[in-house]
Structures are given as structure tokens and as C-alpha cells.
Short mmCIF file of C-alpha atoms in Angstrom, two decimals:
data_model
loop_
_atom_site.label_atom_id
_atom_site.label_comp_id
_atom_site.label_asym_id
_atom_site.label_seq_id
_atom_site.Cartn_x
_atom_site.Cartn_y
_atom_site.Cartn_z
CA MET A 66 -12.36 -0.96 -42.31
CA ASN A 67 -13.73 -1.04 -45.86
CA ARG A 68 -17.27 -0.91 -44.49
CA PHE A 69 -16.35 2.15 -42.40
CA LYS A 70 -14.83 3.83 -45.46
CA GLU A 71 -17.90 3.07 -47.54
CA HIS A 72 -20.27 4.39 -44.87
CA TRP A 73 -18.40 7.70 -44.54
CA GLU A 74 -17.72 7.87 -48.30
CA ILE A 75 -13.94 7.95 -47.80
CA GLN A 76 -12.02 7.51 -51.04
CA HIS A 77 -8.45 8.16 -49.83
CA ASN A 78 -6.68 7.04 -46.65
CA TRP A 79 -5.73 10.61 -45.73
CA GLN A 80 -9.44 11.36 -45.25
CA LEU A 81 -9.42 8.97 -42.27
CA ILE A 82 -7.72 11.75 -40.28
CA PHE A 83 -11.08 13.49 -39.80
CA PRO A 84 -12.94 10.58 -38.16
CA LEU A 85 -9.80 9.93 -36.07
CA LEU A 86 -9.65 13.57 -34.94
CA GLY A 87 -13.37 13.48 -34.22
CA ILE A 88 -13.08 10.38 -32.04
CA LEU A 89 -10.04 11.77 -30.21
CA GLY A 90 -11.80 15.09 -29.62
CA LEU A 91 -14.92 13.33 -28.37
CA GLY A 92 -12.83 11.17 -26.03
CA TYR A 93 -10.98 14.19 -24.66
CA SER A 94 -14.23 16.10 -24.18
CA SER A 95 -15.77 13.12 -22.38
CA PHE A 96 -12.79 12.86 -20.07
CA LYS A 97 -12.77 16.61 -19.26
CA LEU A 98 -16.53 16.54 -18.63
CA ALA A 99 -16.14 13.51 -16.34
CA LEU A 100 -13.42 15.38 -14.42
CA VAL A 101 -15.73 18.36 -13.96
CA LEU A 102 -18.65 16.19 -12.86
CA PHE A 103 -16.78 13.60 -10.77
CA GLY A 104 -13.42 15.23 -10.01
CA ASP A 105 -13.64 14.46 -6.31
CA PHE A 106 -14.00 10.72 -6.85
CA ARG A 107 -11.39 8.04 -7.50
CA ASN A 108 -9.74 7.45 -10.85
CA MET A 109 -11.87 4.39 -11.64
CA VAL A 110 -15.10 6.39 -11.34
CA ILE A 111 -13.70 9.04 -13.69
CA ILE A 112 -12.66 6.40 -16.23
CA ILE A 113 -16.07 4.69 -16.14
CA ALA A 114 -17.85 8.05 -16.35
CA SER A 115 -15.61 9.04 -19.29
CA VAL A 116 -16.48 5.87 -21.19
CA LEU A 117 -20.20 6.28 -20.51
CA LEU A 118 -20.12 9.94 -21.52
CA PHE A 119 -18.17 9.00 -24.65
CA VAL A 120 -20.83 6.48 -25.68
CA VAL A 121 -23.70 8.90 -24.97
CA LEU A 122 -21.98 11.76 -26.83
CA LEU A 123 -21.08 9.48 -29.74
CA ILE A 124 -24.70 8.35 -30.12
CA ALA A 125 -25.90 11.97 -29.92
CA THR A 126 -23.29 13.07 -32.46
CA LEU A 127 -24.19 10.32 -34.92
CA ARG A 128 -27.87 11.24 -34.68
CA LEU A 129 -26.95 14.86 -35.24
CA PHE A 130 -24.96 13.79 -38.31
CA LYS A 131 -28.04 12.13 -39.78
CA PHE A 132 -30.09 15.27 -39.21
CA LEU A 133 -27.45 17.65 -40.58
CA GLU A 134 -26.61 15.42 -43.53
CA LYS A 135 -30.00 16.26 -45.00
CA ARG A 136 -29.76 19.94 -44.13
CA TRP A 137 -26.18 20.74 -45.13
CA LYS A 138 -25.25 20.32 -48.75
CA LEU A 139 -21.88 18.54 -48.59
CA GLU A 140 -20.41 16.23 -51.17
CA TYR A 141 -19.31 13.42 -48.83
CA ARG A 142 -20.31 12.24 -45.36
CA TRP A 143 -16.81 12.53 -43.94
CA GLU A 144 -16.96 16.27 -44.62
CA ILE A 145 -19.55 16.58 -41.85
CA ILE A 146 -16.86 15.50 -39.40
CA ARG A 147 -14.50 18.09 -40.87
CA VAL A 148 -17.17 20.79 -40.45
CA PHE A 149 -17.71 19.76 -36.80
CA ILE A 150 -13.96 19.97 -36.17
CA VAL A 151 -13.89 23.48 -37.63
CA PHE A 152 -16.77 24.53 -35.37
CA ALA A 153 -15.00 23.09 -32.32
CA ILE A 154 -11.67 24.74 -33.08
CA THR A 155 -13.34 28.05 -33.91
CA GLY A 156 -15.37 28.13 -30.69
CA SER A 157 -12.34 27.48 -28.53
CA SER A 158 -10.11 29.84 -30.49
CA SER A 159 -12.55 32.73 -30.31
CA LEU A 160 -12.31 32.57 -26.52
CA TYR A 161 -8.52 32.51 -26.60
CA VAL A 162 -8.45 35.50 -28.95
CA GLY A 163 -11.20 37.40 -27.13
CA ARG A 164 -9.59 37.27 -23.67
CA PRO A 165 -6.41 39.20 -24.57
CA ILE A 166 -8.38 41.71 -26.64
CA ILE A 167 -10.74 42.48 -23.79
CA LYS A 168 -7.76 42.84 -21.42
CA LEU A 169 -6.03 45.10 -23.94
CA LEU A 170 -9.09 47.33 -23.89
CA GLY A 171 -8.77 47.50 -20.10
CA ILE A 172 -12.02 45.71 -19.42
CA THR A 173 -11.94 43.44 -16.38
CA LYS A 174 -14.47 41.92 -14.01
CA GLU A 175 -13.10 44.13 -11.25
CA ASN A 176 -13.60 47.49 -12.97
CA LEU A 177 -16.92 46.76 -14.66
CA ASN A 178 -20.28 45.33 -13.70
CA PRO A 179 -19.98 41.52 -14.18
CA ALA A 180 -23.11 41.38 -16.34
CA LEU A 181 -21.78 44.12 -18.62
CA TYR A 182 -18.35 42.44 -18.69
CA TRP A 183 -19.85 39.17 -19.92
CA ILE A 184 -22.00 40.93 -22.50
CA LEU A 185 -18.94 42.73 -23.90
CA PHE A 186 -16.88 39.53 -23.73
CA THR A 187 -19.58 37.68 -25.68
CA ILE A 188 -19.81 40.42 -28.32
CA ILE A 189 -16.03 40.50 -28.81
CA GLY A 190 -15.90 36.69 -28.91
CA LEU A 191 -18.71 36.65 -31.47
CA ILE A 192 -16.91 39.12 -33.72
CA PHE A 193 -13.75 37.01 -33.71
CA TYR A 194 -15.81 33.85 -34.09
CA GLN A 195 -17.11 35.11 -37.43
CA ILE A 196 -13.61 35.83 -38.70
CA LEU A 197 -12.10 32.61 -37.38
CA LEU A 198 -14.95 30.47 -38.71
CA VAL A 199 -14.24 31.44 -42.30
CA SER A 200 -10.47 31.26 -41.72
CA PHE A 201 -10.50 27.77 -40.21
CA GLY A 202 -13.05 26.70 -42.81
CA TRP A 203 -10.58 27.75 -45.49
CA LEU A 204 -7.71 25.92 -43.74
CA PHE A 205 -9.78 22.72 -43.59
CA GLY A 206 -10.88 23.02 -47.23
CA GLN A 207 -14.48 24.02 -46.50
CA HIS A 208 -14.32 27.73 -47.39
CA LYS A 209 -17.39 27.65 -49.63
CA PHE A 210 -19.54 25.93 -46.99
CA PHE A 211 -18.47 28.31 -44.21
CA TRP A 212 -18.75 31.41 -46.35
CA GLU A 213 -22.37 30.50 -47.15
CA PHE A 214 -22.94 29.66 -43.47
CA GLU A 215 -21.42 33.02 -42.48
CA LYS A 216 -23.66 34.93 -44.89
CA LYS A 217 -26.76 33.26 -43.40
CA MET A 218 -25.57 34.09 -39.89
CA LEU A 219 -24.91 37.74 -40.72
CA LYS A 220 -28.35 38.04 -42.30
CA ARG A 221 -29.90 36.66 -39.11
CA PHE A 222 -28.00 39.28 -37.10
CA GLY A 223 -29.55 41.96 -39.30
CA LEU A 224 -26.28 42.72 -41.10
CA LYS A 225 -27.46 41.90 -44.61
CA ARG A 226 -25.68 44.91 -46.13
CA PHE A 227 -22.27 43.43 -45.21
CA VAL A 228 -23.03 40.25 -47.14
CA ASP A 229 -23.98 41.66 -50.53
#
């Protein structure tokens, strides 16, 4: 355990919550993906597929950590996990917030061209994503990182005047 703490630069036991949440989230994602891919098969196939997907996704995630560790300026390695958790929660939440808003506006797949519906849904989701990203970043103690990330994103969208 000490080696794990040293590798992720964990100084306090409470910081172990982030690797634990990351592993649980990865396991849940692997299971849901296995259900989508192999839902018609028996339980044993789904369990084996979940484990294999977990290992593949874990390896991919750890490689991504190495790449992003050089790119993102964070104080400790465990903060990368915290940033990933914020991205995951924000992506899911923006969909949950966007759906009722689009229904409130009276926009449905039935009364609008499906392509236009999905374009509007994406735009509304993206607007709430920006707001939620900074909000969840603040809740997880990474406000500075996400505010800088948000400013870069807005500049890329051509909205530089809203940043300054």
C-alpha cells in the first residue's frame, strides 16, 4: 500500500478515495459496456468480458495518465484521477440537465427533424457542460485547473471575449 501511495503521491489516507472511485467507475463502465456488447449471452460471458474490458480500459487509462501528466500542470499524480472523475461526472450530468431543458423548450424528435434535434441537443448539452465543468471542478477542489481549461476551450470556440 505504501508503494501505491508513493507512486500516486498520496500524503493523506483521505486522498485514497479518488483512486478507489476511479477503479469503481472503471469497473462499472466495463460491466455496462459488456452488457451492451454481450447482453444476449450468459452471465459467465458477461463477467469474463467485464474483466477483460476492465483490464484493457485500465491499461489505456494508465497510459493516458502518463501522457496527460506531462501536459497538465497538477501538483500531485492523484489529482489526475480527481480531474478524470470530474470530467466523467460532468459529461453524464450535462446530458441529464440537457434533456429536461430541451423538453421544456418543446423540442422533441417527433416534432423536429432528427438531425436538427440532435444538433440542438448537443448545443444545449455543451452549454451546460461548460457550466457544470467549472462547478464540479470547484466541488472537487480543482477550480483553478478547470477554470484555465474552460478559458482554453472558450477560446477554441471563438468566444475569446467572454474569457477576458
